[in-house]
Amino acid sequence: MTTLPPRAVRRCHHPVNLLHSSVYFSPEFGEELAGVGVADPHAAYFAGRAAAMGAVGAGVVAATFYNFNHALIARHLPAVWDTASPADVLAARLRAADRTLRRLLGDAVDSADMAEAAELALHATEACTRHARPLYAAHADLPVPDAPHLAYWHAATLLREHRGDAHLVALLSAGLDPLEAVVSHTATGTGIAPRWVLASRGWQQSDWDAAVERLRGCGLMDAEGALTEAGTALREEVEDHTDRLDTAPYAHLGAARVERLTELAKGFLAAAAAAGAFPPHLTGRR
């Protein structure tokens, strides 16, 4: 297996994944899902990300999305499939990806850099594996779009879900339940803002506070809500464990091409962020 520089997997995945996720925050995504009858933002997200698995219920989504409250998911699934089929939702999602990337990246969607990024990312996905990776495996059965920017977004989706499925294994191994995982990630200073979690994941402030107390009881957080030395070490081991489980696609691509994909992905992400791809209140500890 090709030896990669330390954290090369994480450095490459980060910008690839963030551009992928920008579609779910876009007005185009809401418009396209509303166009097939799914106007509620929660229902749209659950359906949009889960549709590759078919007309699944709340249990499957709670298991594969990990940090959402099952009660919130159950308000929308499986009922959403009575309004729009998984095929309708997937088509709407792809239209949203097309419109979003064209708005955020402009002429870059038709550039040689985009074609190169798509080729590199798709090559990396050749080494992804389906076993124990339900969200990845479902998306791997979808056809690759012809347009380079959509092929890149499709490949980014595969790489994102491949790593995401591995991340759940790492979280389980670390003994972190869904909300403990979010609380401890936020405490690193790089996670999702608590108010955003409570609004989007279906938890209450009391749930958040209880998770903080559990982490304090385990010696992972201090009285001020910061990670202890043990908590910091555990979070780093979660990321290292995830890297180990997610190495194959990047090793398959090779160190030089991983570096090139990272460079291209960072350029696209910077352009997207400058064009307003992400809500300003998404990150931060408050």
Short mmCIF file of C-alpha atoms in Angstrom, two decimals:
data_model
loop_
_atom_site.label_atom_id
_atom_site.label_comp_id
_atom_site.label_asym_id
_atom_site.label_seq_id
_atom_site.Cartn_x
_atom_site.Cartn_y
_atom_site.Cartn_z
CA MET A 1 0.00 0.00 0.00
CA THR A 2 1.22 3.52 -0.83
CA THR A 3 2.59 5.41 2.17
CA LEU A 4 0.97 8.83 2.58
CA PRO A 5 2.27 11.80 4.57
CA PRO A 6 0.75 12.17 8.06
CA ARG A 7 -2.85 13.45 7.94
CA ALA A 8 -2.85 13.59 4.14
CA VAL A 9 -6.16 11.70 4.13
CA ARG A 10 -7.80 14.21 6.45
CA ARG A 11 -6.35 17.21 4.62
CA CYS A 12 -7.72 16.00 1.31
CA HIS A 13 -11.08 14.86 2.59
CA HIS A 14 -11.86 18.14 4.36
CA PRO A 15 -12.18 20.48 1.34
CA VAL A 16 -13.73 17.76 -0.83
CA ASN A 17 -16.39 17.10 1.79
CA LEU A 18 -17.15 20.75 2.50
CA LEU A 19 -17.89 21.53 -1.13
CA HIS A 20 -20.11 18.45 -1.24
CA SER A 21 -22.02 19.60 1.85
CA SER A 22 -22.60 23.10 0.47
CA VAL A 23 -25.41 21.73 -1.69
CA TYR A 24 -27.46 20.81 1.38
CA PHE A 25 -27.19 24.39 2.68
CA SER A 26 -28.13 25.97 -0.63
CA PRO A 27 -31.42 27.66 -1.53
CA GLU A 28 -31.40 25.59 -4.71
CA PHE A 29 -31.65 22.39 -2.66
CA GLY A 30 -34.71 23.69 -0.85
CA GLU A 31 -36.28 24.84 -4.10
CA GLU A 32 -35.71 21.58 -5.93
CA LEU A 33 -37.00 19.45 -3.05
CA ALA A 34 -40.03 21.72 -2.66
CA GLY A 35 -40.59 21.21 -6.38
CA VAL A 36 -41.23 17.50 -5.76
CA GLY A 37 -43.44 18.27 -2.76
CA VAL A 38 -40.90 18.16 0.11
CA ALA A 39 -40.92 21.69 1.50
CA ASP A 40 -40.01 21.10 5.15
CA PRO A 41 -36.24 21.63 5.57
CA HIS A 42 -35.79 18.67 7.91
CA ALA A 43 -37.76 16.35 5.63
CA ALA A 44 -35.78 17.61 2.64
CA TYR A 45 -32.43 16.90 4.28
CA PHE A 46 -33.38 13.46 5.55
CA ALA A 47 -34.87 12.47 2.22
CA GLY A 48 -32.11 14.06 0.16
CA ARG A 49 -29.30 12.30 1.93
CA ALA A 50 -31.09 8.99 2.54
CA ALA A 51 -32.81 8.51 -0.83
CA ALA A 52 -29.99 6.38 -2.23
CA MET A 53 -30.96 3.74 0.36
CA GLY A 54 -34.55 3.63 -0.89
CA ALA A 55 -37.77 4.37 1.01
CA VAL A 56 -36.23 3.81 4.42
CA GLY A 57 -37.74 4.64 7.78
CA ALA A 58 -36.57 6.63 10.77
CA GLY A 59 -34.59 3.76 12.29
CA VAL A 60 -32.28 3.37 9.30
CA VAL A 61 -31.65 7.11 9.11
CA ALA A 62 -31.01 7.41 12.86
CA ALA A 63 -28.47 4.60 12.58
CA THR A 64 -26.64 5.95 9.54
CA PHE A 65 -26.81 9.69 10.33
CA TYR A 66 -25.88 8.99 13.99
CA ASN A 67 -26.31 12.36 15.71
CA PHE A 68 -29.94 13.22 14.90
CA ASN A 69 -32.73 12.63 17.41
CA HIS A 70 -34.82 9.65 16.26
CA ALA A 71 -37.99 11.46 17.31
CA LEU A 72 -37.27 14.29 14.85
CA ILE A 73 -36.56 11.89 12.01
CA ALA A 74 -39.75 9.93 12.74
CA ARG A 75 -41.85 13.06 12.18
CA HIS A 76 -40.83 12.97 8.53
CA LEU A 77 -39.83 9.42 7.60
CA PRO A 78 -41.17 7.19 6.17
CA ALA A 79 -44.10 9.57 5.45
CA VAL A 80 -42.00 11.70 3.07
CA TRP A 81 -41.91 8.84 0.56
CA ASP A 82 -45.69 9.14 0.12
CA THR A 83 -45.01 12.59 -1.30
CA ALA A 84 -41.88 11.98 -3.36
CA SER A 85 -40.22 8.71 -4.36
CA PRO A 86 -36.50 8.17 -3.72
CA ALA A 87 -35.93 8.45 -7.48
CA ASP A 88 -37.72 11.83 -7.55
CA VAL A 89 -35.64 13.05 -4.61
CA LEU A 90 -32.35 11.91 -6.14
CA ALA A 91 -33.17 13.68 -9.40
CA ALA A 92 -34.06 16.85 -7.49
CA ARG A 93 -30.82 16.62 -5.49
CA LEU A 94 -28.74 16.35 -8.64
CA ARG A 95 -30.50 19.35 -10.17
CA ALA A 96 -29.77 21.25 -6.95
CA ALA A 97 -26.10 20.26 -7.12
CA ASP A 98 -25.89 21.49 -10.71
CA ARG A 99 -27.51 24.83 -9.94
CA THR A 100 -25.59 25.34 -6.68
CA LEU A 101 -22.16 24.63 -8.12
CA ARG A 102 -22.82 26.80 -11.18
CA ARG A 103 -23.81 29.69 -8.91
CA LEU A 104 -20.91 29.27 -6.50
CA LEU A 105 -18.13 28.42 -8.97
CA GLY A 106 -19.21 30.11 -12.19
CA ASP A 107 -17.06 29.24 -15.19
CA ALA A 108 -14.93 26.89 -13.08
CA VAL A 109 -17.56 24.17 -13.48
CA ASP A 110 -16.48 23.83 -17.11
CA SER A 111 -12.76 24.23 -16.50
CA ALA A 112 -9.90 21.83 -17.06
CA ASP A 113 -9.27 21.93 -13.31
CA MET A 114 -12.78 20.63 -12.65
CA ALA A 115 -12.37 17.81 -15.15
CA GLU A 116 -9.06 16.90 -13.53
CA ALA A 117 -10.55 16.99 -10.03
CA ALA A 118 -13.41 14.75 -11.13
CA GLU A 119 -10.98 12.25 -12.65
CA LEU A 120 -8.83 12.19 -9.52
CA ALA A 121 -11.73 11.88 -7.10
CA LEU A 122 -13.39 9.14 -9.13
CA HIS A 123 -10.11 7.26 -9.30
CA ALA A 124 -9.85 7.42 -5.51
CA THR A 125 -13.34 5.94 -5.14
CA GLU A 126 -12.21 2.81 -6.99
CA ALA A 127 -10.65 1.64 -3.72
CA CYS A 128 -13.66 2.37 -1.51
CA THR A 129 -15.34 -0.69 0.00
CA ARG A 130 -19.02 -1.43 0.62
CA HIS A 131 -18.85 -3.75 3.62
CA ALA A 132 -20.12 -2.16 6.85
CA ARG A 133 -20.61 1.16 5.00
CA PRO A 134 -24.37 1.46 4.29
CA LEU A 135 -24.55 5.10 3.17
CA TYR A 136 -21.50 4.75 0.95
CA ALA A 137 -22.68 1.43 -0.49
CA ALA A 138 -26.07 2.87 -1.41
CA HIS A 139 -24.50 5.85 -3.19
CA ALA A 140 -21.94 3.64 -4.93
CA ASP A 141 -24.81 2.00 -6.80
CA LEU A 142 -25.85 5.32 -8.37
CA PRO A 143 -24.65 6.21 -11.88
CA VAL A 144 -21.82 8.70 -12.36
CA PRO A 145 -23.13 11.91 -13.98
CA ASP A 146 -21.59 12.96 -17.29
CA ALA A 147 -20.87 16.63 -16.53
CA PRO A 148 -17.47 17.02 -14.83
CA HIS A 149 -18.74 19.21 -11.98
CA LEU A 150 -21.50 16.72 -11.22
CA ALA A 151 -19.10 13.79 -11.53
CA TYR A 152 -16.86 15.58 -9.02
CA TRP A 153 -19.80 16.17 -6.67
CA HIS A 154 -20.83 12.50 -7.03
CA ALA A 155 -17.29 11.35 -6.23
CA ALA A 156 -17.18 13.77 -3.29
CA THR A 157 -20.42 12.23 -2.05
CA LEU A 158 -18.89 8.76 -2.22
CA LEU A 159 -15.73 9.85 -0.41
CA ARG A 160 -17.76 11.72 2.19
CA GLU A 161 -20.06 8.80 2.98
CA HIS A 162 -17.19 6.30 2.91
CA ARG A 163 -15.38 8.30 5.58
CA GLY A 164 -18.60 9.07 7.41
CA ASP A 165 -19.50 5.42 7.79
CA ALA A 166 -15.98 4.76 9.12
CA HIS A 167 -16.32 7.68 11.52
CA LEU A 168 -19.34 6.05 13.14
CA VAL A 169 -17.23 2.96 13.84
CA ALA A 170 -14.62 5.19 15.48
CA LEU A 171 -17.23 6.98 17.60
CA LEU A 172 -18.70 3.69 18.76
CA SER A 173 -15.25 2.38 19.58
CA ALA A 174 -14.60 5.52 21.63
CA GLY A 175 -17.83 5.00 23.57
CA LEU A 176 -19.38 8.30 22.45
CA ASP A 177 -23.14 8.33 21.96
CA PRO A 178 -24.69 10.61 19.30
CA LEU A 179 -24.93 13.77 21.38
CA GLU A 180 -21.69 13.16 23.29
CA ALA A 181 -19.98 12.95 19.91
CA VAL A 182 -21.35 16.35 18.88
CA VAL A 183 -20.69 18.02 22.24
CA SER A 184 -17.10 16.79 22.39
CA HIS A 185 -16.50 17.79 18.76
CA THR A 186 -17.86 21.27 19.41
CA ALA A 187 -15.56 21.54 22.44
CA THR A 188 -12.56 21.14 20.12
CA GLY A 189 -13.48 24.52 18.61
CA THR A 190 -14.04 23.06 15.14
CA GLY A 191 -17.50 21.55 15.54
CA ILE A 192 -21.03 22.74 14.96
CA ALA A 193 -22.37 25.61 17.07
CA PRO A 194 -24.67 24.34 19.85
CA ARG A 195 -27.63 26.43 18.74
CA TRP A 196 -27.33 24.98 15.25
CA VAL A 197 -27.20 21.45 16.65
CA LEU A 198 -30.31 21.99 18.77
CA ALA A 199 -32.20 23.53 15.85
CA SER A 200 -31.17 21.01 13.20
CA ARG A 201 -30.69 17.73 15.09
CA GLY A 202 -33.86 17.72 17.18
CA TRP A 203 -32.29 17.85 20.65
CA GLN A 204 -33.23 20.06 23.60
CA GLN A 205 -30.91 22.14 25.78
CA SER A 206 -31.52 19.65 28.57
CA ASP A 207 -30.21 16.87 26.30
CA TRP A 208 -27.07 18.90 25.57
CA ASP A 209 -26.53 19.65 29.26
CA ALA A 210 -26.95 15.98 30.16
CA ALA A 211 -24.34 15.00 27.57
CA VAL A 212 -21.94 17.57 29.02
CA GLU A 213 -22.47 16.08 32.48
CA ARG A 214 -21.80 12.57 31.21
CA LEU A 215 -18.55 13.73 29.61
CA ARG A 216 -17.54 15.48 32.83
CA GLY A 217 -18.32 12.33 34.76
CA CYS A 218 -15.98 10.39 32.49
CA GLY A 219 -13.23 12.96 32.96
CA LEU A 220 -13.42 14.12 29.33
CA MET A 221 -14.65 17.68 30.02
CA ASP A 222 -13.86 20.11 32.81
CA ALA A 223 -16.17 22.32 34.86
CA GLU A 224 -15.94 25.13 32.27
CA GLY A 225 -17.01 22.85 29.41
CA ALA A 226 -13.57 22.51 27.83
CA LEU A 227 -12.02 19.19 26.93
CA THR A 228 -9.60 17.77 29.44
CA GLU A 229 -6.32 16.26 28.36
CA ALA A 230 -8.07 12.89 28.22
CA GLY A 231 -10.92 14.36 26.20
CA THR A 232 -8.56 15.95 23.70
CA ALA A 233 -6.67 12.67 23.34
CA LEU A 234 -9.91 10.75 22.79
CA ARG A 235 -11.10 13.14 20.08
CA GLU A 236 -7.74 12.89 18.33
CA GLU A 237 -7.88 9.11 18.49
CA VAL A 238 -11.37 9.22 16.93
CA GLU A 239 -9.96 11.19 13.99
CA ASP A 240 -6.87 8.98 13.72
CA HIS A 241 -9.06 5.85 13.81
CA THR A 242 -11.24 7.35 11.08
CA ASP A 243 -8.14 8.13 9.00
CA ARG A 244 -6.95 4.54 9.32
CA LEU A 245 -10.30 3.17 8.17
CA ASP A 246 -10.45 5.69 5.31
CA THR A 247 -6.91 5.33 3.96
CA ALA A 248 -7.59 2.98 1.04
CA PRO A 249 -9.01 5.44 -1.54
CA TYR A 250 -6.21 7.93 -0.98
CA ALA A 251 -3.48 5.30 -0.96
CA HIS A 252 -4.94 4.06 -4.24
CA LEU A 253 -4.69 7.57 -5.66
CA GLY A 254 -1.08 7.97 -4.52
CA ALA A 255 0.65 10.73 -2.59
CA ALA A 256 1.30 13.08 -5.53
CA ARG A 257 -2.24 12.89 -6.84
CA VAL A 258 -3.70 13.22 -3.34
CA GLU A 259 -1.73 16.45 -3.01
CA ARG A 260 -3.05 17.64 -6.36
CA LEU A 261 -6.66 16.77 -5.50
CA THR A 262 -6.25 18.60 -2.18
CA GLU A 263 -4.96 21.67 -4.03
CA LEU A 264 -7.86 21.66 -6.49
CA ALA A 265 -10.45 20.97 -3.81
CA LYS A 266 -9.16 23.85 -1.67
CA GLY A 267 -9.43 26.19 -4.63
CA PHE A 268 -13.04 25.23 -5.34
CA LEU A 269 -13.93 25.46 -1.66
CA ALA A 270 -12.38 28.91 -1.29
CA ALA A 271 -14.37 30.17 -4.27
CA ALA A 272 -17.58 28.62 -2.93
CA ALA A 273 -17.07 30.06 0.54
CA ALA A 274 -16.39 33.52 -0.90
CA ALA A 275 -19.67 33.23 -2.81
CA GLY A 276 -21.58 32.60 0.43
CA ALA A 277 -21.85 28.82 0.38
CA PHE A 278 -22.20 28.35 4.15
CA PRO A 279 -24.41 29.92 6.84
CA PRO A 280 -22.30 32.33 8.94
CA HIS A 281 -23.64 30.87 12.20
CA LEU A 282 -22.80 27.26 11.34
CA THR A 283 -19.60 26.97 13.37
CA GLY A 284 -18.43 28.24 16.72
CA ARG A 285 -18.88 27.27 20.34
CA ARG A 286 -21.83 29.57 21.13
#
